[in-house]
Steps between C-alpha positions, in 0.01 A plus 500: 500500500483333158721208396754724321570698815511177704747335262732801491653376830642189328836556329567423134786259434594657164644849492421585135203735439174324412307511174180636662173424322183326610386138524141370494371794295261234366454134596664373178825673608549242778463138387566212741513131406516251785732199474360215714682205652479192279352309793188722469395274212539175694168345593146480365273643772514863387456684173775754432405816312713785367336820621570816300378814672522871437451757777381234744636424844566122527273444801218708350527303173497164682193598705310616192588185303386286794174694530422461128593129504292435814791369707678625813798730440685280751487220240708706257875475555768734366876521542551876527321834509559726200495875444164655439613777262639253249425222253588178680499129418483258792383147572202410716372158611135403544345166602478271195120489519484881470696509171205557267341763726826698507543462122158661457587810708508824300633817661626829361882513485531136610583199282514140623664217303509140621860371494503153659415307812727522804512570872351775718715813467615676815676832563868471415443207263693664214853555374459867425366747244598635158451873446466733204491860623474829308643819652334799333600867502867444410699581186755286316785619725340280768645191331863602563420610855327168573801319355736684738282424804468130411877476443566665837256272683642187337840600637338524845332160470144599408210726602408557868224254586267752665141401564290712262253770595209256446602340832432817699201659325515733201274778631478422871855397591398355834525119481840486673392745772192289576727194515726664757203596720370142484843370603491730800153373594340840430187371326310824561774709335524253210122509451492880507769515231342226285158664516590867515816566293413715198689687229212681331360444154393138554143381541430449870770745615249740652354217710850391603588857598188528716585175677862613552376819668206361701549124544121473465431139399126546435563800276772307316257214430258751349766675290747228391410391143409134441819419307703553821379157610791413730476835675125461546543142629749627757267779613210257543718262700617783726142611556412144597801428726637843603844354434731629226709186540203277420399737220843471336509122543165474320674600174606222260846370590660606165390861565643501855826352379539772235575750778764287674665417167500870405686587820753220441543635146555854625777384734658294222500805269659706777768233542596513129498882508725511811740255342526721189536810718788348697677393181460129578477273193177321409676253269794407722471303825630637828584284801170449684282525187239234428499394134226320307562231241415572136422246226431604141462862607231409757584567868401229751436708810462199730855384419737733680845491657708736710820665378800443729870587493574149376242471216489860375716445190296192407176701540634793295578255218146358523359853470724576200370183330138599566448207739435710813380847597537713812174529695330749727256453789128435483465542874306231685522280808705220340701703248864401455691805625816638345820573695789742454428833327176373335382384843574844647282660231215260584534575873497876435180476297325300772618745767382805301156340461495394869441148377607146588460182298279366781243769411425298184413201720269695732261575216169310503589146381377519140706818446823389674784541252814279498687725256782395270766632265476668159769571243623861485526520123273447200661349193241529222542209260500570126489878546459673163395857427471745214350830392178488296450832310181677601444259791795492741734244652395133497647261759466121509626266775420208730494521881471223762181498711467766770726747316366834377536626141426852630820479709701423184340794318543733801877469476495580127240778512597657837143631523444434873 
């Protein structure tokens, strides 16, 4: 199953036909500019660089910069991971004493510019991202169609805040399935899927297929190419310990957490889709909903309150003023649960998945997931768009951190 087929299960909020077309035909069609927190520039211990990259994964770029500068990649901080098939601008921090070494690094499709001194950057240490995206393969009629869709979505409060396909895997849409198996304590099943899932056409797929069919660890170590370093590390650990649990726990924590987060994201997407399917509003609070506070268009997901019979009119007014948004569940052991109709939807999802919130606590300690809430709608700030003859539609907008531009475009294009 590819990501288009996977995403077809999630309902569109707008009913107007999409404009079609294609994004990311070339990296320059998808430009991302990170907007950091001002506090990133407080301090003197770290040198802050603006990293421009083209067709580079963030982690791969950081590791290569570190290697060329002769420092550990763990000494390079960054606030967010960025699309590979794009031209992206993001900030990185390096120890002050490494400034000149990093300035001297020269790599194809990478530019580094010293900005100022500041603090060590950590994931999430940003306000959001500005986007400029070209949709190719459309004619000038796309402008009017886009206008109708945007008008319709504004009347419904915004775009559905689905997690984008990057969360689940573009070619091997398995991250959420692995996460579910880990939650159930099935480390062998999770390992088999992580190592053996294959779609065909990718380097290493033949080796994955052989492992899927035979489970032969020694053969896999002979056949898995060197770039599948996490897979090979897991195989070696299994050979040493004969324990798939220990093999999985030998992976770096950020890699293990990807799978749990992907499963949480899948359930959140299902929640939005069910709410649309049942005709329940995303921009209007129901009794039992949990709403998040919003300031300057930025949602503060750790500031939530419950909607009751007595405060519902007050909350609705807050939502109308753009000071609050209805949220959905990121399931975890200490998540604030909704009541009423929204609570029933949450309960139904958990029951269908044969899941309890305690399952998120039973994970090995580093992977245990407290969960939280996330707003149901995306409200792109400064959204502008137009048709460029001979090119296609050009969209520009700003999104808060953790929100996917591809989910905005999906609603306009209706391509998956």
